[in-house]
CSV table of C-alpha atoms and ligand atoms in Angstrom, one decimal:
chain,number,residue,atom,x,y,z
A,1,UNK,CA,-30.1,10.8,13.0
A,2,UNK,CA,-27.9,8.7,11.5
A,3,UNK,CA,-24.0,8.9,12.6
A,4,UNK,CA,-22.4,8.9,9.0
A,5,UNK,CA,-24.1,11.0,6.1
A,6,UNK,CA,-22.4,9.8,3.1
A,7,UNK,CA,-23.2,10.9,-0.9
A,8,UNK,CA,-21.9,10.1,-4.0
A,9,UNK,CA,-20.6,13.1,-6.4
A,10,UNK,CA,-19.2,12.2,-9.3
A,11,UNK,CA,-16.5,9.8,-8.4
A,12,UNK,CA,-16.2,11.3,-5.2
A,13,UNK,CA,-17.8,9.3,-1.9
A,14,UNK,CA,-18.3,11.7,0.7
A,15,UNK,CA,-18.1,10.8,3.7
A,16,UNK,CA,-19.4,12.8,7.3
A,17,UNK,CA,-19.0,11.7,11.2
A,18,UNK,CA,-22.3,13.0,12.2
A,19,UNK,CA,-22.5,13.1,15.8
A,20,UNK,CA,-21.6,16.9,16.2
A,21,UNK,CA,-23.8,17.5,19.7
A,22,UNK,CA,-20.5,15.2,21.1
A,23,UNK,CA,-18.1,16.5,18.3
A,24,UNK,CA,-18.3,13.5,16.3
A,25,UNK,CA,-16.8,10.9,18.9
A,26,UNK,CA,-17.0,7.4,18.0
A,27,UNK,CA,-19.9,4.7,19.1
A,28,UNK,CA,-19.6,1.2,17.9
A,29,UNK,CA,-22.8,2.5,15.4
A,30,UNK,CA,-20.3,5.3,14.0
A,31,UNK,CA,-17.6,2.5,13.4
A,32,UNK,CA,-20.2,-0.1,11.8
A,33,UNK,CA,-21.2,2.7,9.4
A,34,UNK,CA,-18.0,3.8,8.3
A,35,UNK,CA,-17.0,0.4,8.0
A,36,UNK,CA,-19.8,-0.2,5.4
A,37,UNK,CA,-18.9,3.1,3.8
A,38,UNK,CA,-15.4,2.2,3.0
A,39,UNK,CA,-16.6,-1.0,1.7
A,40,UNK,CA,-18.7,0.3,-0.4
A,41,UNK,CA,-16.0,2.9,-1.6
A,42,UNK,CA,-13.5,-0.4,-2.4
A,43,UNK,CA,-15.8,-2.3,-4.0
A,44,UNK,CA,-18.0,0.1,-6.6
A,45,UNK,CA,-15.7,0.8,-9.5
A,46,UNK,CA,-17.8,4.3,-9.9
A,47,UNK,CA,-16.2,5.6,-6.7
A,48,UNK,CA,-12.7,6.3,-7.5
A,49,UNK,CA,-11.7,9.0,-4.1
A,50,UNK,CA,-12.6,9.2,-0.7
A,51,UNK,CA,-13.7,12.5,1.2
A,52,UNK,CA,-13.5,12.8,5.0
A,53,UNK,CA,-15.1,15.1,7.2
A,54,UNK,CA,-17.2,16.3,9.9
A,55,UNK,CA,-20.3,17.7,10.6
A,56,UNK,CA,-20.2,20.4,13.3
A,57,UNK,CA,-17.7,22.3,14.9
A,58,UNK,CA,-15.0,19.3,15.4
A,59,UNK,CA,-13.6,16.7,13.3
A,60,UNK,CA,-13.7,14.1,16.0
A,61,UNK,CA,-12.6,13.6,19.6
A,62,UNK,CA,-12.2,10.2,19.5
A,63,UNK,CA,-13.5,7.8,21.7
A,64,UNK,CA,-16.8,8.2,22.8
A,65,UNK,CA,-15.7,8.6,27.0
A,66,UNK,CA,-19.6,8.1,28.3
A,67,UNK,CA,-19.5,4.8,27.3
A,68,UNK,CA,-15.6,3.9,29.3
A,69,UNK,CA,-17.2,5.0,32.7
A,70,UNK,CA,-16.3,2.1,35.4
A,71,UNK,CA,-18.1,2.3,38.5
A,72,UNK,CA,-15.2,1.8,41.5
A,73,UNK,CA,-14.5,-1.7,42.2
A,74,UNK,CA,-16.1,-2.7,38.9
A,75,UNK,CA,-13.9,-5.0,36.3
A,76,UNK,CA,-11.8,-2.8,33.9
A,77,UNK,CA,-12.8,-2.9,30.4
A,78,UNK,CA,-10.6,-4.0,28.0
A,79,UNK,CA,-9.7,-2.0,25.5
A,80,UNK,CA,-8.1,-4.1,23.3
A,81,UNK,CA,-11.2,-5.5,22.5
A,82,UNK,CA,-11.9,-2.3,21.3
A,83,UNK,CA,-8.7,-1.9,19.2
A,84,UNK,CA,-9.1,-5.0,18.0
A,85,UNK,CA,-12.5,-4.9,16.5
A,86,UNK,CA,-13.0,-1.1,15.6
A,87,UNK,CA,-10.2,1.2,15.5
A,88,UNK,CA,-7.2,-1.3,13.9
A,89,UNK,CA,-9.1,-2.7,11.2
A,90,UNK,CA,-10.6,0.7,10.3
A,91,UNK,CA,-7.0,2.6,10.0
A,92,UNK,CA,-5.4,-0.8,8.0
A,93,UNK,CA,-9.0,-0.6,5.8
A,94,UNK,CA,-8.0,2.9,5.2
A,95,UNK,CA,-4.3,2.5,4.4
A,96,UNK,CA,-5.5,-0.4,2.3
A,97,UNK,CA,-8.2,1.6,-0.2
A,98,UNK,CA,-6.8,1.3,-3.3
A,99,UNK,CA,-8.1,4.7,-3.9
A,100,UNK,CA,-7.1,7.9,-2.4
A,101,UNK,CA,-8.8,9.4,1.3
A,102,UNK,CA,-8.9,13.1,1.4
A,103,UNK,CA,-9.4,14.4,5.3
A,104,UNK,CA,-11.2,17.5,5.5
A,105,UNK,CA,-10.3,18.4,9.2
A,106,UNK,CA,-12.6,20.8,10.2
A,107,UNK,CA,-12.1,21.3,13.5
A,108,UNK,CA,-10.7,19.9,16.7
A,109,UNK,CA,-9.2,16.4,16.0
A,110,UNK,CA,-8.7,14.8,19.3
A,111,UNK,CA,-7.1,10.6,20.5
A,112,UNK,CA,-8.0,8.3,17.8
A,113,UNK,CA,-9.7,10.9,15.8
A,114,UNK,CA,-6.5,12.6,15.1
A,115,UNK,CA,-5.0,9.7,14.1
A,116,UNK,CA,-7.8,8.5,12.0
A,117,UNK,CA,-7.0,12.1,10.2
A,118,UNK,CA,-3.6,11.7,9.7
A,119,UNK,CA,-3.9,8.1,8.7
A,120,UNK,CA,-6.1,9.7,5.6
A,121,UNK,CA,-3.8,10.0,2.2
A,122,UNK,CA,-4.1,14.0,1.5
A,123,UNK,CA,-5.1,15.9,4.7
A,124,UNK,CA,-6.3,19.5,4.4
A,125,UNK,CA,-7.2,21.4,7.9
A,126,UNK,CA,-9.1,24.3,8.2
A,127,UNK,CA,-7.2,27.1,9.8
A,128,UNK,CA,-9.1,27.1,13.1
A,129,UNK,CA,-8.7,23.6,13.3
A,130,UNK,CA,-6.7,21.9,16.0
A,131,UNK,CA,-5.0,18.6,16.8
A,132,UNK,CA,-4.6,16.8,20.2
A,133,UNK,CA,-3.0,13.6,20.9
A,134,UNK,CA,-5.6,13.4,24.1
A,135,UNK,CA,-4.6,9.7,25.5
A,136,UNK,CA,-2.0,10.6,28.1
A,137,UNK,CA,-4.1,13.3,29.6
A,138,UNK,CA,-6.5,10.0,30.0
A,139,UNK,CA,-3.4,7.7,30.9
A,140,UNK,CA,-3.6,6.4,27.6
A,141,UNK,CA,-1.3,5.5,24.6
A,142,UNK,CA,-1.7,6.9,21.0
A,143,UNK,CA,-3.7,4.4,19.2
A,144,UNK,CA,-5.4,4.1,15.6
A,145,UNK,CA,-1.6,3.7,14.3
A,146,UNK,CA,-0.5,7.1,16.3
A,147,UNK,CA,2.4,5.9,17.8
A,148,UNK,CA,3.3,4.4,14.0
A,149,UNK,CA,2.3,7.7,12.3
A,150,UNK,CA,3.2,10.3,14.7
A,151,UNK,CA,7.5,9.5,14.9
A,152,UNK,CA,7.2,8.9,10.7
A,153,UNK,CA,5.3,12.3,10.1
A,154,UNK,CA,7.5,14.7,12.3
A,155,UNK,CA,10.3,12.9,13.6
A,156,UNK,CA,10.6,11.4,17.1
A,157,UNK,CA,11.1,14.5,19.4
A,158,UNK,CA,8.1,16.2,17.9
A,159,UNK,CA,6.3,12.7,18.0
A,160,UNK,CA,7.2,12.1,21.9
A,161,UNK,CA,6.5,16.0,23.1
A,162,UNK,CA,2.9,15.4,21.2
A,163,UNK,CA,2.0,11.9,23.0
A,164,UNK,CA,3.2,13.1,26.6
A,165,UNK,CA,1.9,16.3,27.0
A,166,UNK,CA,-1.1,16.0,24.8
A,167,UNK,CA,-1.1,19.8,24.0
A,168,UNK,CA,-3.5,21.1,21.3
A,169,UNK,CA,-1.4,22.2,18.4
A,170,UNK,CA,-2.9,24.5,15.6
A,171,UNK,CA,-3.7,23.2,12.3
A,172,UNK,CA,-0.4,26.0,11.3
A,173,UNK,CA,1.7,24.3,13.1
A,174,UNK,CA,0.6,20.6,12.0
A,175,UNK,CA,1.0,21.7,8.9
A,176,UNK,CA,4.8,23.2,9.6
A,177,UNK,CA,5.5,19.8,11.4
A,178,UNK,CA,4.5,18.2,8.3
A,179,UNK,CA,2.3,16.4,10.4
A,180,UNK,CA,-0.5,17.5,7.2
A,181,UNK,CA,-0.5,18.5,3.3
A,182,UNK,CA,-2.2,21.7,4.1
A,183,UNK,CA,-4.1,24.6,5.9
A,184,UNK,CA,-7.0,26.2,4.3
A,185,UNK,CA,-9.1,29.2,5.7
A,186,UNK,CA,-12.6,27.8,7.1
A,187,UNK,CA,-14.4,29.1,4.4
A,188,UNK,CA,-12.6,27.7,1.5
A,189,UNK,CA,-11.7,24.1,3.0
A,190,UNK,CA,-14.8,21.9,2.0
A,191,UNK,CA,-15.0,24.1,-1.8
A,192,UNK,CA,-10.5,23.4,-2.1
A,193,UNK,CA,-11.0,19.8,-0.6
A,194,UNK,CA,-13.6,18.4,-3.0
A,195,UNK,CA,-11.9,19.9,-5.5
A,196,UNK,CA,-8.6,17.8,-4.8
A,197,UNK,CA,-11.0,14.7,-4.3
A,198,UNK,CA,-12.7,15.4,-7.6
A,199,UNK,CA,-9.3,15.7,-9.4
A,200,UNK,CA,-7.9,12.1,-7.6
A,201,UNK,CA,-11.1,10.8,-8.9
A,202,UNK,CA,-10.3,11.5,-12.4
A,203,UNK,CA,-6.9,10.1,-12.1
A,204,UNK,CA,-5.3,6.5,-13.0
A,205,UNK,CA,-7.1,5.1,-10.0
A,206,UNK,CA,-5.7,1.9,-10.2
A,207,UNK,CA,-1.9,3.6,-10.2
A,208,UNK,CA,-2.5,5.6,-7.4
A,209,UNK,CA,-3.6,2.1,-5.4
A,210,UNK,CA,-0.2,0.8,-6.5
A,211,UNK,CA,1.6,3.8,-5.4
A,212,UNK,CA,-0.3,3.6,-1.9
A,213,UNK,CA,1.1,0.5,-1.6
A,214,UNK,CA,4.5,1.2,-2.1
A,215,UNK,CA,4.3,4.8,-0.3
A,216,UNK,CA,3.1,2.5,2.7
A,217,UNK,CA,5.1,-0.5,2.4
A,218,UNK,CA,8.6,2.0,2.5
A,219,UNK,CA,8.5,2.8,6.4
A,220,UNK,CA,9.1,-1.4,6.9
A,221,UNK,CA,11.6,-1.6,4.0
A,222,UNK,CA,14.9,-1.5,3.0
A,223,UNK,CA,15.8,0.0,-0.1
A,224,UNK,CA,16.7,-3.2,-1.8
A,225,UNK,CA,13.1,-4.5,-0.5
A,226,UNK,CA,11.6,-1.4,-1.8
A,227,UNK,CA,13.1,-1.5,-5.3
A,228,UNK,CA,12.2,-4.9,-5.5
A,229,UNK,CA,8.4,-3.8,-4.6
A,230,UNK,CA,8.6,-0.9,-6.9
A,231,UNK,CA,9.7,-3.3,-9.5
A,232,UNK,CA,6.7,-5.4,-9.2
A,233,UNK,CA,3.8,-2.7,-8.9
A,234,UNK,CA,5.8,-0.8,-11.7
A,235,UNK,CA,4.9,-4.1,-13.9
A,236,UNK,CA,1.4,-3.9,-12.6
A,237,UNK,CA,0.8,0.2,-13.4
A,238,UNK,CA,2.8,-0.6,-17.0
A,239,UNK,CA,-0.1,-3.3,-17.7
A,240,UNK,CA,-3.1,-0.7,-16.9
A,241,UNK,CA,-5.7,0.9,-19.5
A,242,UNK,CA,-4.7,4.2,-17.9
A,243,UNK,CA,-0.9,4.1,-18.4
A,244,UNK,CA,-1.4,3.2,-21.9
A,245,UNK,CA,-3.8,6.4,-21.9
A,246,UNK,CA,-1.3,8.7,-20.3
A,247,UNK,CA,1.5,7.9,-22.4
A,248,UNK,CA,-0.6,8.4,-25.8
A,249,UNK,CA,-2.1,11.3,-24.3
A,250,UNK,CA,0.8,13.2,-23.4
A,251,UNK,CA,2.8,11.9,-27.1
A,252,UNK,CA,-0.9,13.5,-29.0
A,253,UNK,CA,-0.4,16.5,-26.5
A,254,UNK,CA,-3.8,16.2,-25.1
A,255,UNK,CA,-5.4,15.8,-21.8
A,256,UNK,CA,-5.5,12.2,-20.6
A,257,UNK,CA,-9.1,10.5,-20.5
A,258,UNK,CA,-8.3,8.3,-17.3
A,259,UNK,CA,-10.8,5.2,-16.5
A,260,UNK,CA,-9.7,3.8,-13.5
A,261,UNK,CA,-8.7,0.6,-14.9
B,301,T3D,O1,-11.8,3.2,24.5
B,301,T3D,C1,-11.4,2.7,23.6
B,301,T3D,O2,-12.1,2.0,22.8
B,301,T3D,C2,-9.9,2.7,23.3
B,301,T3D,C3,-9.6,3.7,22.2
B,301,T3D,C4,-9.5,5.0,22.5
B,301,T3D,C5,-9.3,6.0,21.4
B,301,T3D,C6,-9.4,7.4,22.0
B,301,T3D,O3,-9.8,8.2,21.2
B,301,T3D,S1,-9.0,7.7,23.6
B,301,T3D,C7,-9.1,9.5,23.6
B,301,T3D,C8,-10.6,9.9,23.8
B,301,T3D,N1,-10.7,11.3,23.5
B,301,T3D,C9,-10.3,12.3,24.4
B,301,T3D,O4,-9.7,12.0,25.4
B,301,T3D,C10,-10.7,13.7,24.0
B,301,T3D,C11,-11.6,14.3,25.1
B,301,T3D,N2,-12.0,15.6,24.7
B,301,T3D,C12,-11.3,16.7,24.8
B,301,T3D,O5,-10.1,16.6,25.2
B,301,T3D,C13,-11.9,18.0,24.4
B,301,T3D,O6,-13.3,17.8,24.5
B,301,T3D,C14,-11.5,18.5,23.0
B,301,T3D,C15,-10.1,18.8,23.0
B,301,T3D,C16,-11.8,17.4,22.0
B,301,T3D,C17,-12.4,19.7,22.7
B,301,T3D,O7,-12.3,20.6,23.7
B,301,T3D,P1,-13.4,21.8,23.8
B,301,T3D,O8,-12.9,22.7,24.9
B,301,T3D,O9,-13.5,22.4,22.4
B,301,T3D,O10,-14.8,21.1,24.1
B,301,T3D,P2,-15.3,20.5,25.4
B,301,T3D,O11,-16.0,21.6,26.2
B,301,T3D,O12,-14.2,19.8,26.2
B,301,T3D,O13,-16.3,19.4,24.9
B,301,T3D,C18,-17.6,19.7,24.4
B,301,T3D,C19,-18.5,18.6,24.8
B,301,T3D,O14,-18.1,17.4,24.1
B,301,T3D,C20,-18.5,18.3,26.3
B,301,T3D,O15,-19.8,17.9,26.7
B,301,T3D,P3,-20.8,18.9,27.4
B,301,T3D,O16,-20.1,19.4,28.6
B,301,T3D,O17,-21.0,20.0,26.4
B,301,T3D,O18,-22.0,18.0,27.7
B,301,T3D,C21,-17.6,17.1,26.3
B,301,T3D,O19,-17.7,16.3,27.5
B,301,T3D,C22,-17.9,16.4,25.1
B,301,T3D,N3,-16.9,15.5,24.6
B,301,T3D,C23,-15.7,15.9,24.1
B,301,T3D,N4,-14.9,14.9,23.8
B,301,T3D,C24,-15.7,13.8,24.1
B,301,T3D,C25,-16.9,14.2,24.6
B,301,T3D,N5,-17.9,13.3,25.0
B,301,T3D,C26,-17.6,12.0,24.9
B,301,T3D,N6,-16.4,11.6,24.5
B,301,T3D,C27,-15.4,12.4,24.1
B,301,T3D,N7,-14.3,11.9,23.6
């Protein structure tokens, strides 16, 4: 069985973490085939949006914790070689995507696989789903850009209680914290998050890759920097088909036709 089912709909690559019997933590073979999955989503022009999920009853808890067992007295692994080569490149590939990531959380999102969810552009949770910043209960820091993410998305208080005590917190209350776009009841969540992924696969695709840019350059910026880069991307967006296609479309009061280019 393979660790990541992914299928094409329309514009819109699906994505699944498909270990659910140990609620979709990650293996080096889950990383490798996301990897390729969000490669293939960059490069093929016919896949304009990204949709997250996973199979099961959890989004993903993270870390695979079998495979960090040290026998006493053994060396210590080192986990950096771990951050380096799996979980930082994945969460820059993901803020990179010139095209939009919708998470589909549909469970429990636990250590890096909460953070791999919030590091997603629109994030939709189903209502019994729950996030847990599980790395101090470990002795662990929040990685997969957590401790990046987590003071930026709700503030610092919020960001610190989350990382030290590692309580679950509802997908409600994520939602309240503005930690996520939205909560959806379980039944509706894969039906109201294709839906969004369909409709930011119809969109200027190569506007919204500008606008991810900018969105994610702001946190390092100052305003004048910002400006400067909003500036620049603005000449970029002004040079696209789909600009030119939005502005006649809305002056012939019409729907846009929106290629992606
Ligand atoms: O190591 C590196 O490369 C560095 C990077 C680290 C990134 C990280 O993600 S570190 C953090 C790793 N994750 C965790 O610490 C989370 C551990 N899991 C939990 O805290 C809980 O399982 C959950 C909150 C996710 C869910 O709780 P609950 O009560 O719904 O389920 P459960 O009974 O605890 O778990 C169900 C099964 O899944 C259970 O196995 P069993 O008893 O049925 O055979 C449990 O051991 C297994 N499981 C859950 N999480 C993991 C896991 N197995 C392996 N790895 C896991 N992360």
């Amino acid at each position: 069985m393979s660790s990541i089912l992914v299928s094409q709909d329309a514009g819109v690559l699906a994505i699944t973490l498909n270990r659910p019997d140990k609620l979709n933590a990650f293996n080096p073979e889950m990383h490798q085939l996301l990897r390729a999955a969000l490669a293939h989503a960059a490069d093929e022009a016919a896949v304009r949006a990204v949709l997250l999920t996973g199979a099961g009853r959890a989004f993903s808890a993270g870390q695979d914790l079998s495979e960090r067992e040290v026998a006493p007295g053994a060396a210590p692994i080192d986990l950096s070689v771990s951050l380096g080569s799996h979980y930082n490149p994945l969460i820059r590939r993901m803020r990179e995507l010139p095209k939009p990531i919708v998470c589909a959380v549909n469970g429990v999102a636990a250590g890096a696989g909460a953070n791999i969810a919030l590091a997603c552009d629109v994030v939709l949770a189903a209502r019994s789903a729950s996030f847990v910043q599980a790395f101090a209960k470990i002795g662990l820091i929040p990685d997969s850009g957590g401790t990046w993410l987590l003071p930026r998305l709700a503030g610092s208080a919020r960001a610190m209680g989350l990382a030290l005590l590692g309580d679950r917190i509802s997908a409600e209350v994520a939602e309240k914290w503005g930690l996520i776009w939205k909560v959806v009841d379980d039944a509706q969540l894969m039906k109201e998050a294709f839906s969004i992924s369909k409709r930011l696969s119809e969109g200027p695709t190569k506007g919204y890759g500008l606008l991810k840019k900018a969105l994610n350059a702001s946190a390092g910026n100052s305003l004048d920097a910002q400006l400067d880069l909003e500036r620049d991307l603005q000449r970029e967006a002004g040079h696209s088909e789909d600009y030119r296609e939005g502005v006649a479309a809305f002056l012939q009061k019409r729907a846009p036709e929106f290629k992606g280019k």
